[in-house]
């Protein structure tokens, strides 16, 4: 087993991996950005290294900075968690090439073969795993999209090769949308996954999302740990996952699981991974009816990493998947046979996102956890990293915790989930806990007849607003208004030098000596230019950022004429693209930002006269 593992991630998954390491007697190393310097995963780790500024591309996605941190710390393994670099074959290869450091995951070659969606489709097709009609080579021209539509019909899904969880996926419902959606999918793929290659698939209108957990070692042993049903989604983002699926017969369940095992064998896959499938739902199926063995299902993608919802499978099987990952990476053989894998009871995972569910799940723009009192009791598990008093970091994903509930059967699991969510007390930031409580009283969800389209197309949005009114705490607290002063000191302890950052809130500035005499330190963040914002120096109406994020695209230039409602730039926040539009028509007199700039809420983006 390893001596020290660097966890190349943040938040709850970083803490989850560190806990597994601690139980194995392995030391842990955290990496963090400037935005995360006070984060929970930094507190939990044995040691921590700063890898860059808040923008993910300059910190958590910086290959060299993360590898350098591993070398400095003397880590002999790197665990990527999920997201960020977890499915980046280039980064995996860089770790594999680093002397004395082991990559905790499948080989870089396997990641490239299965993680890139077009390669994965070819591999699955050759392994006799059913695939959705689509392309197996990257698409670059809008004409290819319209030609595919002419042959297979609309709608069409354009998907980023390195994507997952709906990131980098756009739906084309007619030929007039091909150009815009292709460009958007390529842009998201580049921004999130360092890969702008995309491919096409026929877009299924009423699917269920079923995934199979795989664990394989380097000795040729492949095991599946049952399936999870992830059909409750909004904008292709999962919100509640459960297992086993409430919609499948045992015969269909086994067909899907065996297809996943065939695919893993064909790819020479090892470590943990998830094979995802779309299952054609019967729109006339009644509560209590199940989908039979003759139901069509199609391979969707392989996630060559741990999944957010791996916790569901852990509760059902009693197998610690993260420990299994570490043991496989260390060269150990799996210690259980396929026949020994048994699923007991029913489990659900509720993503506790800092979002306004009643406002189209818009991410929170800030706040502080004034109260944080999670539930407990039998069958209740909480994976989180935040603690009461922590500020909400809004530079990354909106998920702040995961509530996992296990029961003897689905009925008990639903009742226990209702109790646990009612106990979960959070104040200072909005969460989607009220939405989850609504779902536990929702006829389609309780009956298990919902599909991936249910939330976006069928659920009455007024019911979400009513749930938020009944159970929600929408107030977002903000950090203290007093000025925050920061100083840097160099201190020595037993001959070893340490750089120390000191924050002072609400106190008078203390001069620090330098060659030119006293100097007043700048408040944290510096001036507008240093923090990525800009002040308006042109006359007119300012279009400002409604949330903190990164500028992905600027669609106007100085001198352009715009109309009310025209898109002036695209802002990425919480891994979602947001169109920033002009509230009035006129002439653009100033463009204050450029592609790749980080902005704060209230920063001026464009000025229109």
Coordinates of C-alpha atoms in Angstrom, one line a residue:
X1 CA 0.0 0.0 0.0
X2 CA 1.0 3.6 -0.6
X3 CA 2.6 5.8 2.1
X4 CA 1.2 9.2 1.0
X5 CA -1.6 10.0 -1.5
X6 CA -2.2 13.4 -3.1
X7 CA -5.9 14.0 -3.8
X8 CA -6.2 16.2 -6.9
X9 CA -9.6 17.6 -6.1
X10 CA -11.6 19.6 -3.6
X11 CA -14.7 19.5 -1.5
X12 CA -16.6 16.4 -0.3
X13 CA -14.9 14.0 -2.7
X14 CA -11.5 15.0 -1.6
X15 CA -12.5 14.4 2.1
X16 CA -14.1 11.1 1.1
X17 CA -10.8 9.9 -0.5
X18 CA -8.8 11.2 2.5
X19 CA -11.0 9.3 4.9
X20 CA -10.4 6.0 3.0
X21 CA -6.7 6.7 3.1
X22 CA -6.7 7.4 6.8
X23 CA -8.4 4.0 7.5
X24 CA -5.7 2.4 5.4
X25 CA -2.9 4.2 7.3
X26 CA -2.0 6.4 4.4
X27 CA -1.1 10.1 4.8
X28 CA -2.9 12.6 2.6
X29 CA -2.0 15.7 0.6
X30 CA -4.5 18.4 -0.5
X31 CA -4.1 20.9 -3.3
X32 CA -6.1 24.1 -3.3
X33 CA -6.7 27.3 -5.2
X34 CA -6.7 30.8 -3.7
X35 CA -10.5 30.6 -3.4
X36 CA -10.2 27.4 -1.4
X37 CA -7.5 28.3 1.1
X38 CA -9.9 27.9 4.0
X39 CA -11.8 24.9 2.5
X40 CA -12.7 21.8 4.4
X41 CA -10.5 19.4 2.4
X42 CA -7.5 21.6 3.2
X43 CA -8.3 21.3 6.9
X44 CA -8.7 17.6 6.7
X45 CA -5.5 16.7 4.9
X46 CA -2.1 16.1 6.6
X47 CA -0.5 18.8 4.4
X48 CA -1.7 21.1 1.6
X49 CA -0.2 23.0 -1.3
X50 CA -1.5 26.0 -3.2
X51 CA -1.7 25.3 -6.9
X52 CA -2.9 28.7 -8.3
X53 CA -5.6 31.3 -8.4
X54 CA -9.4 30.7 -8.2
X55 CA -9.9 30.0 -11.9
X56 CA -9.9 26.2 -12.3
X57 CA -7.9 26.3 -15.5
X58 CA -5.1 28.0 -13.6
X59 CA -5.1 25.8 -10.5
X60 CA -7.0 22.5 -10.3
X61 CA -6.6 21.9 -14.0
X62 CA -3.0 22.9 -14.1
X63 CA -1.2 19.6 -14.8
X64 CA 2.3 20.8 -14.0
X65 CA 1.2 22.5 -10.8
X66 CA -0.5 19.4 -9.4
X67 CA 2.4 17.0 -10.3
X68 CA 4.9 19.5 -8.9
X69 CA 2.9 19.5 -5.6
X70 CA 3.0 15.7 -5.5
X71 CA 6.7 15.7 -6.0
X72 CA 7.2 18.4 -3.3
X73 CA 5.1 16.4 -0.8
X74 CA 6.8 13.1 -1.6
X75 CA 3.5 11.6 -2.5
X76 CA 3.7 8.1 -4.1
X77 CA 0.2 8.2 -5.6
X78 CA -2.3 10.7 -7.0
X79 CA -6.1 10.1 -6.7
X80 CA -8.1 12.4 -8.9
X81 CA -11.6 12.1 -7.4
X82 CA -14.2 13.0 -10.0
X83 CA -14.4 16.1 -12.2
X84 CA -11.4 18.3 -13.0
X85 CA -8.6 16.1 -14.2
X86 CA -10.2 12.7 -13.3
X87 CA -10.9 11.7 -16.9
X88 CA -8.0 13.5 -18.5
X89 CA -5.8 10.9 -20.2
X90 CA -3.0 13.4 -20.8
X91 CA -2.8 14.2 -17.1
X92 CA -2.9 10.5 -16.2
X93 CA 0.0 9.8 -18.5
X94 CA 1.9 12.7 -16.9
X95 CA 1.4 11.1 -13.5
X96 CA 2.4 7.7 -14.8
X97 CA 5.6 9.1 -16.2
X98 CA 6.5 10.7 -12.9
X99 CA 9.1 8.6 -11.1
X100 CA 7.8 7.1 -7.9
X101 CA 4.2 8.3 -8.4
X102 CA 1.3 6.0 -9.2
X103 CA -2.0 7.0 -10.9
X104 CA -5.0 5.8 -8.9
X105 CA -7.3 5.0 -11.9
X106 CA -7.3 3.1 -15.2
X107 CA -4.3 3.4 -17.4
X108 CA -4.0 6.5 -19.5
X109 CA -4.4 4.4 -22.6
X110 CA -7.6 2.9 -21.4
X111 CA -8.9 6.3 -20.4
X112 CA -8.2 7.6 -23.9
X113 CA -9.9 4.6 -25.4
X114 CA -13.0 4.7 -23.2
X115 CA -13.0 8.3 -21.8
X116 CA -13.1 9.8 -25.3
X117 CA -16.7 9.1 -26.3
X118 CA -16.1 8.3 -30.0
X119 CA -13.4 5.7 -29.1
X120 CA -15.7 4.2 -26.5
X121 CA -18.5 3.8 -29.0
X122 CA -16.2 1.9 -31.4
X123 CA -15.0 -0.4 -28.5
X124 CA -18.5 -1.1 -27.4
X125 CA -19.7 -1.8 -30.9
X126 CA -17.0 -4.3 -31.4
X127 CA -17.9 -5.9 -28.0
X128 CA -21.5 -6.4 -29.1
X129 CA -22.8 -3.8 -26.7
X130 CA -25.7 -1.9 -28.2
X131 CA -25.0 1.8 -29.0
X132 CA -27.2 4.7 -29.9
X133 CA -27.1 5.6 -33.6
X134 CA -24.4 8.2 -34.0
X135 CA -21.0 9.1 -35.3
X136 CA -17.8 7.4 -34.3
X137 CA -15.5 10.2 -35.6
X138 CA -15.3 13.9 -34.4
X139 CA -17.6 16.3 -36.1
X140 CA -16.3 19.8 -37.1
X141 CA -18.8 21.2 -39.7
X142 CA -22.4 22.2 -39.1
X143 CA -23.2 20.6 -42.4
X144 CA -22.3 17.2 -40.8
X145 CA -24.9 17.9 -38.2
X146 CA -27.7 18.7 -40.7
X147 CA -26.7 15.7 -42.8
X148 CA -27.0 13.4 -39.7
X149 CA -30.4 15.0 -39.0
X150 CA -31.6 14.4 -42.5
X151 CA -30.7 10.7 -42.1
X152 CA -31.8 10.0 -38.6
X153 CA -34.2 12.8 -37.8
X154 CA -34.2 15.4 -35.1
X155 CA -33.5 16.1 -32.2
X156 CA -29.8 15.4 -32.3
X157 CA -27.4 15.4 -29.3
X158 CA -24.0 17.1 -29.9
X159 CA -21.6 15.8 -27.2
X160 CA -18.1 16.7 -26.1
X161 CA -15.7 13.8 -26.3
X162 CA -14.4 14.4 -22.9
X163 CA -17.7 15.4 -21.4
X164 CA -20.0 13.9 -18.8
X165 CA -23.0 14.7 -16.6
X166 CA -24.4 16.9 -19.4
X167 CA -21.3 19.1 -19.6
X168 CA -20.5 19.9 -23.2
X169 CA -23.8 18.5 -24.5
X170 CA -26.2 20.5 -26.7
X171 CA -29.5 19.5 -28.3
X172 CA -30.3 20.4 -31.9
X173 CA -34.0 20.4 -32.6
X174 CA -33.8 21.7 -36.2
X175 CA -31.2 22.5 -38.9
X176 CA -31.3 26.2 -38.0
X177 CA -29.7 25.4 -34.6
X178 CA -26.8 23.4 -35.9
X179 CA -24.2 26.2 -36.2
X180 CA -24.9 27.8 -32.8
X181 CA -25.1 24.5 -30.8
X182 CA -22.0 23.0 -32.4
X183 CA -20.0 26.1 -31.5
X184 CA -21.4 26.0 -27.9
X185 CA -20.6 22.3 -27.4
X186 CA -17.1 22.8 -28.7
X187 CA -16.6 25.8 -26.5
X188 CA -17.8 23.9 -23.4
X189 CA -15.6 20.9 -24.2
X190 CA -12.6 23.1 -24.5
X191 CA -13.4 25.0 -21.3
X192 CA -14.2 22.0 -19.1
X193 CA -12.2 19.2 -20.5
X194 CA -9.3 20.7 -22.6
X195 CA -10.9 19.0 -25.7
X196 CA -13.1 20.6 -28.2
X197 CA -13.9 17.4 -30.2
X198 CA -17.6 16.6 -30.4
X199 CA -19.7 13.8 -31.8
X200 CA -23.4 13.2 -32.7
X201 CA -26.0 10.8 -31.3
X202 CA -29.7 10.4 -31.9
X203 CA -31.4 12.1 -29.0
X204 CA -33.8 9.7 -27.2
X205 CA -37.0 11.4 -26.0
X206 CA -38.1 9.2 -23.1
X207 CA -35.1 7.4 -21.6
X208 CA -34.2 6.1 -18.2
X209 CA -30.5 6.6 -17.2
X210 CA -29.1 3.3 -15.8
X211 CA -25.5 2.9 -14.9
X212 CA -23.4 -0.1 -13.8
X213 CA -20.5 0.1 -11.3
X214 CA -17.4 -1.8 -12.4
X215 CA -14.4 -2.7 -10.4
X216 CA -11.5 -4.5 -12.1
X217 CA -7.9 -5.3 -11.1
X218 CA -4.7 -5.6 -13.0
X219 CA -4.9 -9.5 -12.9
X220 CA -7.9 -9.8 -15.3
X221 CA -10.7 -9.9 -12.7
X222 CA -13.7 -7.8 -13.6
X223 CA -16.7 -7.4 -11.2
X224 CA -19.9 -5.4 -11.5
X225 CA -21.5 -4.1 -8.3
X226 CA -25.1 -3.7 -9.6
X227 CA -26.8 -0.8 -11.2
X228 CA -27.9 2.6 -10.2
X229 CA -30.9 4.6 -11.5
X230 CA -30.0 8.2 -12.2
X231 CA -33.1 9.2 -14.2
X232 CA -34.1 12.2 -12.0
X233 CA -32.2 15.0 -13.7
X234 CA -32.5 18.7 -14.5
X235 CA -30.7 19.9 -17.6
X236 CA -28.9 16.6 -17.7
X237 CA -27.5 17.0 -14.2
X238 CA -28.4 14.3 -11.7
X239 CA -30.1 15.3 -8.5
X240 CA -31.3 12.1 -6.9
X241 CA -29.7 8.6 -7.6
X242 CA -30.9 5.3 -6.3
X243 CA -30.3 1.6 -6.5
X244 CA -31.5 -0.9 -7.4
X245 CA -33.6 0.7 -10.2
X246 CA -37.3 0.7 -9.4
X247 CA -38.1 0.1 -13.1
X248 CA -36.2 -3.0 -14.2
X249 CA -36.9 -6.7 -14.0
X250 CA -34.1 -8.9 -12.9
X251 CA -33.7 -10.3 -16.4
X252 CA -33.2 -6.8 -17.9
X253 CA -30.9 -5.8 -15.0
X254 CA -28.7 -8.8 -15.7
X255 CA -28.6 -8.1 -19.5
X256 CA -27.3 -4.5 -18.8
X257 CA -24.8 -5.6 -16.2
X258 CA -23.4 -8.3 -18.5
X259 CA -23.1 -5.8 -21.3
X260 CA -21.0 -3.6 -19.0
X261 CA -18.7 -6.5 -18.1
X262 CA -18.2 -7.3 -21.8
X263 CA -17.3 -3.8 -22.5
X264 CA -14.8 -3.6 -19.6
X265 CA -13.2 -6.9 -20.8
X266 CA -12.9 -5.7 -24.4
X267 CA -11.1 -2.5 -23.2
X268 CA -8.7 -4.2 -20.8
X269 CA -10.1 -2.0 -18.1
X270 CA -9.0 -1.9 -14.5
X271 CA -9.7 0.1 -11.4
X272 CA -13.2 1.6 -10.8
X273 CA -15.4 2.8 -13.6
X274 CA -19.1 3.3 -14.5
X275 CA -20.8 2.1 -17.7
X276 CA -23.8 4.2 -18.4
X277 CA -26.8 3.2 -20.5
X278 CA -30.0 4.7 -21.7
X279 CA -33.1 2.5 -21.4
X280 CA -36.2 3.1 -23.5
X281 CA -39.0 3.8 -21.1
X282 CA -42.6 2.6 -21.9
X283 CA -44.7 5.8 -21.7
X284 CA -47.8 3.7 -20.9
X285 CA -46.1 1.8 -18.0
X286 CA -48.2 1.9 -14.8
X287 CA -46.9 2.0 -11.3
X288 CA -45.9 -1.5 -10.2
X289 CA -45.1 -2.6 -13.8
X290 CA -41.5 -3.3 -14.7
X291 CA -39.5 -3.1 -17.9
X292 CA -39.0 -6.6 -19.3
X293 CA -35.9 -8.3 -20.7
X294 CA -36.9 -7.4 -24.3
X295 CA -36.6 -3.6 -23.5
X296 CA -34.1 -1.7 -25.7
X297 CA -31.1 -0.2 -24.0
X298 CA -28.1 1.6 -25.4
X299 CA -24.5 2.3 -24.3
X300 CA -24.1 6.0 -23.4
X301 CA -20.6 6.4 -22.1
X302 CA -17.9 5.2 -19.7
X303 CA -16.9 7.3 -16.7
X304 CA -13.3 6.3 -16.2
X305 CA -13.3 7.4 -12.5
X306 CA -15.2 7.3 -9.3
X307 CA -18.8 8.6 -9.6
X308 CA -20.5 11.2 -7.4
X309 CA -23.1 8.5 -6.7
X310 CA -20.7 5.7 -5.9
X311 CA -22.0 6.0 -2.3
X312 CA -25.3 4.3 -3.3
X313 CA -23.5 1.2 -4.4
X314 CA -21.3 1.2 -1.3
X315 CA -24.5 1.2 0.9
X316 CA -26.0 -1.7 -1.1
X317 CA -22.9 -3.9 -1.2
X318 CA -20.8 -2.9 1.8
X319 CA -17.8 -2.5 -0.5
X320 CA -15.7 0.6 0.0
X321 CA -15.0 1.5 -3.7
X322 CA -12.4 4.1 -2.9
X323 CA -10.4 1.6 -0.9
X324 CA -10.8 -0.9 -3.8
X325 CA -9.4 1.8 -6.1
X326 CA -6.3 2.3 -3.9
X327 CA -5.7 -1.4 -3.6
X328 CA -6.0 -2.1 -7.3
X329 CA -3.6 0.8 -8.0
X330 CA -1.2 -0.7 -5.6
X331 CA -1.3 -4.0 -7.6
X332 CA -3.5 -6.0 -5.3
X333 CA -6.0 -8.6 -6.6
X334 CA -9.7 -8.3 -5.9
X335 CA -10.7 -10.4 -2.9
X336 CA -14.3 -11.1 -3.9
X337 CA -15.9 -13.1 -6.7
X338 CA -18.9 -12.0 -8.7
X339 CA -21.1 -14.5 -6.9
X340 CA -20.2 -12.9 -3.6
X341 CA -21.5 -9.5 -4.6
X342 CA -24.9 -9.1 -3.1
X343 CA -27.2 -6.0 -3.0
X344 CA -29.1 -5.6 0.2
X345 CA -32.0 -3.2 0.6
X346 CA -32.4 0.1 -1.2
X347 CA -30.4 3.3 -1.2
X348 CA -30.8 6.8 -2.4
X349 CA -28.4 9.8 -2.7
X350 CA -29.6 13.4 -2.6
X351 CA -27.3 16.0 -3.9
X352 CA -27.4 19.0 -1.6
X353 CA -26.7 21.8 -4.0
X354 CA -26.5 25.5 -3.2
X355 CA -29.1 26.4 -5.7
X356 CA -32.5 28.2 -6.0
X357 CA -34.6 25.3 -7.2
X358 CA -37.6 27.6 -7.7
X359 CA -35.5 29.9 -9.9
X360 CA -34.6 27.3 -12.5
X361 CA -32.0 25.8 -10.1
X362 CA -29.8 29.0 -10.4
X363 CA -26.6 28.6 -8.3
X364 CA -26.2 30.7 -5.2
X365 CA -23.9 33.7 -5.6
X366 CA -22.5 33.7 -2.1
X367 CA -23.4 33.3 1.5
X368 CA -22.1 31.8 4.8
X369 CA -23.3 28.7 6.6
X370 CA -24.8 30.4 9.7
X371 CA -26.4 27.1 10.7
X372 CA -25.3 23.7 9.5
X373 CA -26.9 20.8 11.4
X374 CA -27.0 17.6 9.2
X375 CA -29.2 14.6 10.1
X376 CA -28.2 11.3 11.6
X377 CA -29.6 8.1 12.8
X378 CA -29.7 4.6 11.4
X379 CA -29.3 4.3 7.7
X380 CA -28.2 7.9 7.2
X381 CA -24.8 8.9 5.8
X382 CA -23.4 12.4 5.1
X383 CA -20.5 13.1 2.7
X384 CA -19.5 16.8 3.0
X385 CA -16.5 19.1 3.6
X386 CA -18.2 22.4 4.8
X387 CA -18.8 23.2 8.4
X388 CA -20.9 25.8 10.2
X389 CA -19.4 29.3 9.8
X390 CA -17.8 28.5 6.4
X391 CA -18.2 30.8 3.5
X392 CA -19.7 29.4 0.3
X393 CA -17.1 29.2 -2.5
X394 CA -18.9 29.8 -5.7
X395 CA -16.1 29.4 -8.2
X396 CA -16.8 25.7 -8.8
X397 CA -19.6 23.1 -8.6
X398 CA -22.7 24.0 -6.6
X399 CA -22.9 20.8 -4.7
X400 CA -22.0 21.3 -1.0
X401 CA -22.9 17.8 0.4
X402 CA -24.4 14.4 -0.4
X403 CA -27.1 12.8 1.8
X404 CA -27.2 9.0 1.4
X405 CA -30.0 7.0 2.9
X406 CA -30.3 3.2 3.1
X407 CA -33.3 1.1 4.0
X408 CA -34.5 -2.5 3.9
X409 CA -36.5 -1.8 0.8
X410 CA -37.5 1.2 -1.3
X411 CA -40.6 2.0 0.9
X412 CA -38.4 2.2 4.0
X413 CA -35.8 4.2 2.2
X414 CA -38.3 6.8 1.1
X415 CA -39.7 7.1 4.6
X416 CA -36.2 7.4 6.1
X417 CA -35.2 9.9 3.5
X418 CA -38.2 12.1 4.3
X419 CA -37.2 12.0 8.0
X420 CA -33.5 12.8 7.3
X421 CA -34.3 15.7 5.0
X422 CA -36.7 17.2 7.5
X423 CA -33.9 17.1 10.1
X424 CA -31.3 18.7 7.8
X425 CA -31.0 22.3 8.9
X426 CA -29.1 24.8 6.8
X427 CA -29.2 28.6 7.1
X428 CA -27.2 31.3 5.3
X429 CA -27.3 29.7 1.9
X430 CA -30.1 28.4 -0.3
X431 CA -30.2 24.7 -1.0
X432 CA -32.4 22.3 -2.9
X433 CA -33.5 20.4 0.3
X434 CA -37.1 21.7 -0.2
X435 CA -37.0 20.3 -3.8
X436 CA -35.9 16.9 -2.5
X437 CA -38.7 16.9 0.1
X438 CA -41.2 17.6 -2.7
X439 CA -39.9 14.6 -4.7
X440 CA -40.6 12.3 -1.9
X441 CA -44.2 13.2 -2.2
X442 CA -44.2 13.2 -6.0
X443 CA -46.4 10.6 -7.6
X444 CA -44.2 9.8 -10.6
X445 CA -41.0 9.6 -8.6
X446 CA -42.5 7.5 -5.8
X447 CA -44.0 5.2 -8.5
X448 CA -40.6 5.0 -10.3
X449 CA -42.1 6.0 -13.7
X450 CA -40.1 9.2 -14.2
X451 CA -37.6 9.6 -17.0
X452 CA -34.6 12.0 -17.6
X453 CA -37.1 14.5 -19.1
X454 CA -39.5 14.6 -16.1
X455 CA -38.1 17.6 -14.3
X456 CA -37.5 19.8 -17.3
X457 CA -40.7 19.0 -19.2
X458 CA -43.4 17.6 -16.9
X459 CA -43.1 18.7 -13.3
X460 CA -45.3 21.7 -12.4
X461 CA -42.8 24.5 -11.6
X462 CA -45.3 26.0 -9.2
X463 CA -45.0 23.0 -7.0
X464 CA -41.2 23.7 -6.6
X465 CA -42.0 27.3 -5.7
X466 CA -44.5 26.1 -3.1
X467 CA -42.0 23.7 -1.6
X468 CA -39.4 26.4 -1.4
X469 CA -41.9 28.7 0.3
X470 CA -42.8 26.0 2.8
X471 CA -39.4 24.5 3.7
X472 CA -36.8 26.8 2.2
X473 CA -34.4 29.4 3.7
X474 CA -33.5 31.6 0.7
X475 CA -31.6 34.2 2.6
X476 CA -28.0 34.4 1.5
X477 CA -25.8 35.8 4.2
X478 CA -22.7 37.6 3.2
X479 CA -19.2 37.9 4.6
X480 CA -18.6 40.7 7.1
X481 CA -18.7 44.2 5.5
X482 CA -15.6 45.4 7.3
X483 CA -12.3 45.7 5.4
X484 CA -10.1 42.7 5.3
X485 CA -6.4 43.3 5.5
X486 CA -3.9 40.6 4.5
X487 CA -0.2 40.5 5.3
X488 CA 2.5 38.0 4.4
X489 CA 5.2 37.1 6.9
X490 CA 8.2 34.8 6.8
X491 CA 8.8 33.0 10.1
X492 CA 11.3 30.4 11.3
X493 CA 10.4 27.4 13.5
X494 CA 13.3 25.2 14.5
X495 CA 15.3 26.5 11.6
X496 CA 12.6 25.8 9.0
X497 CA 11.1 28.7 7.1
X498 CA 7.4 29.1 6.7
X499 CA 5.4 31.7 4.7
X500 CA 2.4 32.9 6.8
X501 CA -0.6 34.8 5.6
X502 CA -2.4 36.9 8.2
X503 CA -5.9 38.2 7.8
X504 CA -7.3 41.1 9.9
X505 CA -10.9 42.1 9.8
X506 CA -12.4 45.4 11.0
X507 CA -9.1 46.7 12.6
X508 CA -7.1 49.8 11.7
X509 CA -4.3 49.2 9.3
X510 CA -0.9 48.4 10.9
X511 CA 2.0 49.8 8.9
X512 CA 4.6 47.3 7.7
X513 CA 8.2 48.5 7.3
X514 CA 9.9 48.5 4.0
X515 CA 12.8 50.3 2.4
X516 CA 10.8 53.4 1.8
X517 CA 9.1 53.6 5.2
X518 CA 5.6 52.8 6.2
X519 CA 3.1 51.3 3.8
X520 CA -0.5 50.5 4.2
X521 CA -1.4 47.0 2.9
X522 CA -4.1 46.7 0.2
X523 CA -7.4 45.1 1.2
X524 CA -7.8 41.5 0.2
X525 CA -8.2 41.0 -3.5
X526 CA -6.4 44.3 -4.5
X527 CA -7.9 46.8 -6.9
X528 CA -10.4 46.2 -9.6
X529 CA -7.9 45.5 -12.2
X530 CA -6.0 42.9 -10.1
X531 CA -9.2 41.0 -9.2
X532 CA -10.3 40.6 -12.8
X533 CA -13.0 43.3 -12.8
X534 CA -13.0 46.7 -14.4
X535 CA -14.6 50.0 -13.7
X536 CA -16.6 51.7 -16.4
X537 CA -14.8 54.6 -18.0
X538 CA -17.3 55.1 -20.8
X539 CA -20.7 56.7 -20.5
X540 CA -23.9 54.7 -20.8
X541 CA -25.6 51.8 -19.1
X542 CA -23.4 49.1 -17.7
X543 CA -24.1 45.4 -18.1
X544 CA -22.8 43.7 -15.0
X545 CA -22.1 40.1 -13.9
X546 CA -24.9 38.7 -11.9
X547 CA -22.7 36.0 -10.4
X548 CA -19.0 35.2 -10.0
X549 CA -17.6 33.2 -12.9
X550 CA -15.4 33.0 -16.0
X551 CA -16.0 34.7 -19.3
X552 CA -16.1 32.0 -22.0
X553 CA -17.0 34.2 -25.0
X554 CA -17.5 37.9 -25.8
X555 CA -19.9 38.4 -28.7
X556 CA -19.7 42.1 -29.2
X557 CA -17.0 44.7 -29.8
X558 CA -16.9 48.5 -29.2
X559 CA -19.0 50.3 -31.8
X560 CA -21.4 47.4 -32.3
X561 CA -25.2 48.1 -32.4
X562 CA -27.2 45.8 -30.1
X563 CA -30.9 45.4 -29.4
X564 CA -32.5 44.6 -26.0
X565 CA -32.1 40.9 -25.3
X566 CA -29.0 40.4 -27.5
X567 CA -26.3 38.2 -26.0
X568 CA -23.2 40.3 -25.2
X569 CA -21.1 37.6 -23.6
X570 CA -21.2 34.1 -22.2
X571 CA -20.4 33.6 -18.5
X572 CA -19.5 30.2 -17.0
X573 CA -20.6 29.8 -13.4
X574 CA -21.0 26.6 -11.4
X575 CA -20.0 24.7 -14.6
X576 CA -23.0 26.1 -16.5
X577 CA -23.0 28.5 -19.4
X578 CA -25.1 31.7 -18.8
X579 CA -25.9 34.1 -21.6
X580 CA -25.5 37.7 -20.5
X581 CA -27.9 39.9 -22.4
X582 CA -28.3 43.6 -23.0
X583 CA -31.3 45.1 -21.1
X584 CA -31.6 47.9 -23.7
X585 CA -30.6 48.7 -27.2
X586 CA -27.8 51.0 -28.3
X587 CA -24.1 51.2 -29.2
X588 CA -21.4 49.3 -27.3
X589 CA -19.0 52.0 -26.0
X590 CA -16.8 49.7 -23.8
X591 CA -16.0 46.0 -23.5
X592 CA -14.4 45.6 -20.1
X593 CA -13.7 41.9 -20.2
X594 CA -12.1 39.3 -22.5
X595 CA -12.3 35.6 -23.0
X596 CA -10.9 33.7 -20.0
X597 CA -11.3 36.6 -17.5
X598 CA -12.6 35.8 -14.0
X599 CA -15.2 38.2 -12.8
X600 CA -17.1 38.9 -9.5
X601 CA -20.7 39.7 -9.1
X602 CA -21.3 43.3 -10.0
X603 CA -18.3 43.7 -12.2
X604 CA -18.9 45.7 -15.4
X605 CA -18.8 43.6 -18.5
X606 CA -20.0 45.9 -21.2
X607 CA -21.2 49.5 -21.4
X608 CA -24.0 50.4 -23.9
X609 CA -25.0 54.0 -24.8

